Coordinates of C-alpha atoms and ligand atoms in Angstrom, one line a residue:
Chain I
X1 CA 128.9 -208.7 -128.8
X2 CA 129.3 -205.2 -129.7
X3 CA 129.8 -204.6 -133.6
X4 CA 132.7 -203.4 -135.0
X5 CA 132.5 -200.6 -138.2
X6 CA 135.1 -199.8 -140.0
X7 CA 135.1 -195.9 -141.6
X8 CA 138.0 -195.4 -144.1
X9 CA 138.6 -191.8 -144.1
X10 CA 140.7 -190.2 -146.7
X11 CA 139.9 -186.7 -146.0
X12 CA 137.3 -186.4 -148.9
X13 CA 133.3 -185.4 -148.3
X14 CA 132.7 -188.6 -149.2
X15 CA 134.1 -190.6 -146.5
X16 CA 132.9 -187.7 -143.4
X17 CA 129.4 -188.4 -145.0
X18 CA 130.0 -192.1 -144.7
X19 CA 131.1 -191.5 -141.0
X20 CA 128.0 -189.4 -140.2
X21 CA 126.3 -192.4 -141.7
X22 CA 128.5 -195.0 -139.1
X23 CA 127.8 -192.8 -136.4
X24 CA 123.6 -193.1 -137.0
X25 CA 124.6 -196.9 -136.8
X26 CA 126.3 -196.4 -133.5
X27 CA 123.5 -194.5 -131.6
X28 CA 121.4 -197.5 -132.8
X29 CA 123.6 -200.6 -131.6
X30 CA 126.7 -199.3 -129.4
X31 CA 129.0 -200.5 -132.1
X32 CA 132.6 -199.3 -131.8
X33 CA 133.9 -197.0 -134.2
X34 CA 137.8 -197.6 -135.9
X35 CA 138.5 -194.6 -138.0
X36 CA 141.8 -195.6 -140.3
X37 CA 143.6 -193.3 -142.6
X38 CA 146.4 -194.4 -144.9
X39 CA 148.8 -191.4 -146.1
X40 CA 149.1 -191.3 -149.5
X41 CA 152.5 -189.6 -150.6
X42 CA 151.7 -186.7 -151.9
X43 CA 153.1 -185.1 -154.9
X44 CA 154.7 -181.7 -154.7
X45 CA 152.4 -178.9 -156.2
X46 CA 155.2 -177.2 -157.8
X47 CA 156.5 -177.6 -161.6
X48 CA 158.9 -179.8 -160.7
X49 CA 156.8 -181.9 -158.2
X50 CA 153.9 -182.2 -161.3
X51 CA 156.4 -183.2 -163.9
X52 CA 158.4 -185.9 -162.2
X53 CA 156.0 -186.5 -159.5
X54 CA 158.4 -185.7 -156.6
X55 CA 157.2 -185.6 -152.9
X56 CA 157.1 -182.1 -151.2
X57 CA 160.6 -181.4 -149.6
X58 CA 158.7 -181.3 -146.5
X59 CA 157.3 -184.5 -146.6
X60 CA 158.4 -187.1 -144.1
X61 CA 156.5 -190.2 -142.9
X62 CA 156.7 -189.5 -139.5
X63 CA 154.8 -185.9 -140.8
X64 CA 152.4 -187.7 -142.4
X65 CA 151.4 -189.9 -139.5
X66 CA 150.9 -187.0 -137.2
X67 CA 148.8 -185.1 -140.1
X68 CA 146.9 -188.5 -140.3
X69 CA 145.9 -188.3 -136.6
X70 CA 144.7 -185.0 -136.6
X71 CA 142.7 -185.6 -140.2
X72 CA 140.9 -188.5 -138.2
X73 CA 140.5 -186.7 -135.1
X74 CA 138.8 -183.7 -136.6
X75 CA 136.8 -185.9 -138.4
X76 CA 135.4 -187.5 -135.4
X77 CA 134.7 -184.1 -133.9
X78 CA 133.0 -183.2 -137.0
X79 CA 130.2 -185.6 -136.3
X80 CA 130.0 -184.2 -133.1
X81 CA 129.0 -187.8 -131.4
X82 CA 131.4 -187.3 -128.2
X83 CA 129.9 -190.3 -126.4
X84 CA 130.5 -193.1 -129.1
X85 CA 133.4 -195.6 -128.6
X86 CA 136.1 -194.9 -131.1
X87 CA 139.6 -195.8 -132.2
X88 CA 142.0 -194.1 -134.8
X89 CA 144.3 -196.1 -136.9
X90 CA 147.2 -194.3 -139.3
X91 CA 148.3 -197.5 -141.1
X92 CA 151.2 -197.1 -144.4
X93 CA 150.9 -199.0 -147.4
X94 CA 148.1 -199.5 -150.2
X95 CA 145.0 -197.9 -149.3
X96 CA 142.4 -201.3 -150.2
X97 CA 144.7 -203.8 -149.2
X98 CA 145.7 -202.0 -145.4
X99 CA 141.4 -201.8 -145.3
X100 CA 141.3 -205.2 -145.7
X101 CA 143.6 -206.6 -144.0
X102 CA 143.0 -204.4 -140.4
X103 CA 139.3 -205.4 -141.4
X104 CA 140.5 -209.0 -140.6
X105 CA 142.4 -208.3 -137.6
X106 CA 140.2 -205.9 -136.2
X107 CA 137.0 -208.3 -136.4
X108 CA 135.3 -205.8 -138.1
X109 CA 131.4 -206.6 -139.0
X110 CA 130.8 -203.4 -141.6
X111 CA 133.1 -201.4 -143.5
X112 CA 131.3 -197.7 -144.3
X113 CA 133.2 -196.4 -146.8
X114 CA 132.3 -193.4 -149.7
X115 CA 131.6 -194.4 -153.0
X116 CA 134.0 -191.9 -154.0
X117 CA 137.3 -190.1 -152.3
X118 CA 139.6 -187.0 -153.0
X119 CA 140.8 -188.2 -156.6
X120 CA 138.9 -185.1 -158.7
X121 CA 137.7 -187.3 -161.9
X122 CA 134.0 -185.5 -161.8
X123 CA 131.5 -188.4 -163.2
X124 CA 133.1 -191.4 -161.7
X125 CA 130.6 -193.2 -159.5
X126 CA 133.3 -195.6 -157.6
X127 CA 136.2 -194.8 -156.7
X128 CA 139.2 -197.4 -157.0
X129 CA 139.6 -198.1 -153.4
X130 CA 135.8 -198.6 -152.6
X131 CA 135.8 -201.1 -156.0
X132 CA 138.3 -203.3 -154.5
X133 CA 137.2 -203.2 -151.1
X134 CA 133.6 -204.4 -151.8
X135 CA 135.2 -207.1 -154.2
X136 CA 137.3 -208.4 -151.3
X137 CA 136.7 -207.4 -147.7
X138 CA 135.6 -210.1 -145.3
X139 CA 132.5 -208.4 -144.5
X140 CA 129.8 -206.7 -145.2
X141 CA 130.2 -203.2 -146.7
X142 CA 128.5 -200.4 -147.3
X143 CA 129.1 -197.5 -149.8
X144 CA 126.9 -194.0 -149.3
X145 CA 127.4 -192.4 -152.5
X146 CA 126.1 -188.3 -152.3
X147 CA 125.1 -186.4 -155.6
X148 CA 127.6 -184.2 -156.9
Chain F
X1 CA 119.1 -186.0 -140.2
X2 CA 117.2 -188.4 -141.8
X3 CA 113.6 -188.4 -142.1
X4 CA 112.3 -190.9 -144.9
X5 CA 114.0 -194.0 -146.2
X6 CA 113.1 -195.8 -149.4
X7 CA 114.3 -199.1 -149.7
X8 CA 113.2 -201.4 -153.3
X9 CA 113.0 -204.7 -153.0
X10 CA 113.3 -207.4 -155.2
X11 CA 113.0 -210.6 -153.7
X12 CA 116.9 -211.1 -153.1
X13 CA 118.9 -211.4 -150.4
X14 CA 121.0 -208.6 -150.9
X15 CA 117.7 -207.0 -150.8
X16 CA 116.9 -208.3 -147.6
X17 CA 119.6 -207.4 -145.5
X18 CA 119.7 -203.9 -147.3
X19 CA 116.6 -203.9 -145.5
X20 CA 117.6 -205.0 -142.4
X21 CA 120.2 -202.3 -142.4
X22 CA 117.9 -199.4 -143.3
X23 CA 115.7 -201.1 -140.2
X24 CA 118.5 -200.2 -137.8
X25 CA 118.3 -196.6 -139.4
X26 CA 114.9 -196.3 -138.5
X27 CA 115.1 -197.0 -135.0
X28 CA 118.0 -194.8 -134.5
X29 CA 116.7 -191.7 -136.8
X30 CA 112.8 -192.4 -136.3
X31 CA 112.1 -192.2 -140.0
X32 CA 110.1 -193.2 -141.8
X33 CA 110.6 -196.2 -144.3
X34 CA 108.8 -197.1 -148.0
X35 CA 109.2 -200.8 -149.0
X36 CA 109.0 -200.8 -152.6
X37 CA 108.5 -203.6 -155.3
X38 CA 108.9 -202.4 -159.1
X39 CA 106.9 -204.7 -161.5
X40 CA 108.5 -205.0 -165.0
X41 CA 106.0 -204.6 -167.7
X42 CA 105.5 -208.0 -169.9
X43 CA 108.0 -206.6 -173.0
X44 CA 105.7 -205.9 -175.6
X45 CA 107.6 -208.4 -178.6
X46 CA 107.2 -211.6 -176.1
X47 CA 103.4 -211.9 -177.2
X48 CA 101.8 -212.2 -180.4
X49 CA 99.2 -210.1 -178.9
X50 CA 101.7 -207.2 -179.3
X51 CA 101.7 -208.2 -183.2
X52 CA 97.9 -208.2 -183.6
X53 CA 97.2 -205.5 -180.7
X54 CA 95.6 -207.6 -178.4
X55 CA 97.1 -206.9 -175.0
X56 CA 98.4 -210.2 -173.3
X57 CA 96.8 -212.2 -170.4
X58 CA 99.6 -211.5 -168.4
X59 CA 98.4 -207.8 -168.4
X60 CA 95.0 -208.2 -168.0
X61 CA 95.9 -209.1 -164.4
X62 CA 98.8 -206.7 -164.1
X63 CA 96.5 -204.9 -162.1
X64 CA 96.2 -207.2 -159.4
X65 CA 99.3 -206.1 -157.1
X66 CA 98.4 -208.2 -154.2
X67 CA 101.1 -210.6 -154.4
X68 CA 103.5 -207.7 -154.1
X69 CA 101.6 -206.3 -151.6
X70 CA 101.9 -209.1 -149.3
X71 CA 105.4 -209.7 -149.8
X72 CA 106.1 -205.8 -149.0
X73 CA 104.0 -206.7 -145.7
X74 CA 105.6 -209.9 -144.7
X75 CA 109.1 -208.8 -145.2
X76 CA 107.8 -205.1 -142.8
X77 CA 106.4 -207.5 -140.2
X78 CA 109.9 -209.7 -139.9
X79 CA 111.6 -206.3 -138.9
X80 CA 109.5 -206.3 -135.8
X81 CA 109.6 -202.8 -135.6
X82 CA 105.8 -202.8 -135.1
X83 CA 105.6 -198.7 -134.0
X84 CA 108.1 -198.0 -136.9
X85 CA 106.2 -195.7 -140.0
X86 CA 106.2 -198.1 -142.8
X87 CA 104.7 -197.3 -146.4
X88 CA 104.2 -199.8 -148.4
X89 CA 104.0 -199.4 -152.5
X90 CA 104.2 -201.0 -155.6
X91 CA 104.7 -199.7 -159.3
X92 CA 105.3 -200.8 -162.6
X93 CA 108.4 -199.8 -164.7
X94 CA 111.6 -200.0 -165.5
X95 CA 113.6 -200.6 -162.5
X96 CA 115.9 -198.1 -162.3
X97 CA 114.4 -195.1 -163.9
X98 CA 111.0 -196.0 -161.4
X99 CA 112.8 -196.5 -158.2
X100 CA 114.2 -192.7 -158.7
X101 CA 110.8 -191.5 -159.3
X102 CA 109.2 -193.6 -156.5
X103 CA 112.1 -191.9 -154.5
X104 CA 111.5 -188.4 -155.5
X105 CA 107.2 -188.8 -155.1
X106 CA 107.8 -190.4 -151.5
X107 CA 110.5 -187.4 -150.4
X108 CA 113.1 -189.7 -149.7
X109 CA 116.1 -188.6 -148.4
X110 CA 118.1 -191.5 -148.4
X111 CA 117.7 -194.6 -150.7
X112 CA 119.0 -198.0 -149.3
X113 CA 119.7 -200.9 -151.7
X114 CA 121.6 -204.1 -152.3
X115 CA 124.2 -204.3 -154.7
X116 CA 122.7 -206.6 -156.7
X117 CA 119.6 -208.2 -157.3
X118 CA 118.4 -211.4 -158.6
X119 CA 120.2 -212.7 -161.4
X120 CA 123.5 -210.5 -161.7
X121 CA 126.6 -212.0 -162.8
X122 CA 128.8 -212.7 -159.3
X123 CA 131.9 -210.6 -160.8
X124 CA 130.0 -207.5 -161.1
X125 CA 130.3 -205.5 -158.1
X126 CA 127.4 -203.3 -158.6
X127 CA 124.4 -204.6 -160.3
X128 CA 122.9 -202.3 -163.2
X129 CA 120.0 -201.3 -161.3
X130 CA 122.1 -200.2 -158.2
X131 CA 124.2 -198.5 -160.5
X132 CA 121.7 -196.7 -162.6
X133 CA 119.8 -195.4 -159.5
X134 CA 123.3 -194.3 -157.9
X135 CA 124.1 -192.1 -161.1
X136 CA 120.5 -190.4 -161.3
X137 CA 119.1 -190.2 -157.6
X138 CA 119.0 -186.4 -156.2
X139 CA 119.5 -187.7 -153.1
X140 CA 122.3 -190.1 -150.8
X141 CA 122.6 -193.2 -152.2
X142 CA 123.4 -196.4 -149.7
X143 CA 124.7 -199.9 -151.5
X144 CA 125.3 -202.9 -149.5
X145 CA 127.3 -205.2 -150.3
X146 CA 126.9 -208.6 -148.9
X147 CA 130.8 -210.3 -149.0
X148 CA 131.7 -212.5 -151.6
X149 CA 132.0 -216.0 -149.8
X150 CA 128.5 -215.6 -148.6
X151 CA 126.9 -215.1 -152.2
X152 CA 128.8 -218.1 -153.5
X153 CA 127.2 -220.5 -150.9
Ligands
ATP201 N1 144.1 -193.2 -148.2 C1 142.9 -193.6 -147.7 N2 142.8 -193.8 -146.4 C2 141.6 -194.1 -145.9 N3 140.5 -194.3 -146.6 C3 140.5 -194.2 -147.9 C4 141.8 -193.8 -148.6 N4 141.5 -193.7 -149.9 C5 140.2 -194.0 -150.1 N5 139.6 -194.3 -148.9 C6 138.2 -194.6 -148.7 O1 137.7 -195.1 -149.9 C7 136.6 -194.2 -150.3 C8 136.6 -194.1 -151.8 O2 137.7 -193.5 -152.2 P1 138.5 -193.8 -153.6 O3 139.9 -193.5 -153.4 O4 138.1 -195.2 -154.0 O5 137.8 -192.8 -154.6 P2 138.5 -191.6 -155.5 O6 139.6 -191.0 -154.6 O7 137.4 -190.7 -155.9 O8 139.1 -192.4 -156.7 P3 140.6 -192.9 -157.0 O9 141.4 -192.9 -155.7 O10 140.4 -194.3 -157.5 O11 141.1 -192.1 -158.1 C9 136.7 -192.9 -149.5 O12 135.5 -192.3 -149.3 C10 137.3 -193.5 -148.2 O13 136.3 -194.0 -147.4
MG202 MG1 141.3 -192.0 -153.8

């Protein structure tokens, strides 16, 4: 049976380092690759957007679905393994639950997730995602943390 | 890419599989791996010897790391990665502080490690030690996790 990994990306070093580390896995076992990315509503970087914590005028789901594919496509060309079976996923709702839950529909064997994502708190080790997901996924899971 | 691999081990099962992990990133990377067993020191206030200078039994054969040794070995050979570049080592110390050191003396450029070791509490997600060498290491950092259900069997 081929394995199943599961890389969250969020768009962050921390996750492309953690594909680069699921993509080592792959050229050892065959496993397939799912890449999933859930948009996270942004808030708009002007006054207004900062003090209320408005979306962008711009921002539409459909928008952000699209920009989701291309994050996760770009990430997989990043790696530059061309040959390795792989599927994106743009999925809406709370970043550690939609991990879990495609991680039980999926089948997945291994989660490969960064310790840490795009939220700039400098000296946190874990991220709030990654913390939930290793209390609760189904499966094993792995966490590549890289010095700052 | 990666070239050595230091994973510690401390008799656990998280351990173990940690292991098994960095074993599949040997054969795809060729690198090569150090299995490594820190040794706590006997704490000094445990002995009366401490009191009256007289260094406890326990440290007289401290020395002897051939127990560790043969773990290390046993747990290399299970792999079955027999051409695989294995080093084998064992040091005394406080965990976390040691396994850094170990990692910076063997080169590593990847440390691989279980969440937690022997004896953690089940609601802690990292273990101190994990989380210690995590925060200090110079270089990537890998933590397994094993899932939940499987520890509480
Ligand atoms: N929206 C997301 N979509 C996909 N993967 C995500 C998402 N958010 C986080 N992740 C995954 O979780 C890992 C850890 O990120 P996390 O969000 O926990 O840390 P953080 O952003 O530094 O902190 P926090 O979000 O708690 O302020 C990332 O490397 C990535 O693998
Ligand atoms: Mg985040």
């Amino acid at each position: 049976m081929t394995r199943q990994i599961l890389v969250p990306i969020d768009g962050s070093e921390s996750a492309a380092k953690a594909l680069e580390h699921a993509c080592l896995l792959q050229r050892a076992d065959g496993a397939t690759i799912h890449l999933l990315h859930i948009p996270e509503v942004p808030v708009a970087q002007d006054a207004l957007g900062r003090k209320t914590g408005a979306t962008p005028l711009d921002y539409t789901p459909a928008r952000a679905r699209e920009q989701g594919e291309n994050l996760l496509r770009q990430a997989w060309q990043a790696t530059g393994s061309h040959d390795g079976s792989v599927r994106f996923l743009v999925e809406d709702g709370h970043p550690a639950q939609v991990i879990v839950a495609q991680a039980r529909s999926l089948n997945i064997d291994l989660i490969v997730m960064g310790s840490r994502g795009l939220s700039d708190l400098r000296g946190l080790m874990v991220g709030s995602v990654s913390h939930k997901v290793t209390h609760v996924a189904p499966c094993q899971v792995i966490t590549l943390h890289v010095p700052e | 890419m990666i070239k050595r691999i230091l994973v510690p081990l401390d008799g656990s099962d998280g351990a173990r599989q940690a292991l098994a992990h960095a074993s599949w990133l040997q054969r795809a990377s060729d690198a090569t791996l150090c299995l490594l067993m820190v040794r706590e020191p006997p704490s000094a206030d445990e002995h009366l010897g401490a009191m009256v200078g007289v260094p406890p039994v326990e440290t007289l054969e401290a020395d002897d790391d051939s127990e560790e040794r043969r773990l290390l070995q046993a747990a290399w050979r299970e792999l079955g990665n027999a051409e695989g570049h294995v080093e084998i080592r064992v040091a005394t110390g406080s965990p976390a502080p040691t396994i850094v050191e170990q990692a910076q003396t063997f080169g590593a450029d990847l440390i691989v490690m279980g969440s937690r070791g022997q004896g953690q509490f089940q609601s802690l997600v990292f273990g101190s030690v994990s989380q210690q060498v995590t925060e200090s290491a110079s270089c990537p950092v890998v933590t397994y996790h094993v899932p939940q259900s499987e520890t509480e069997s």
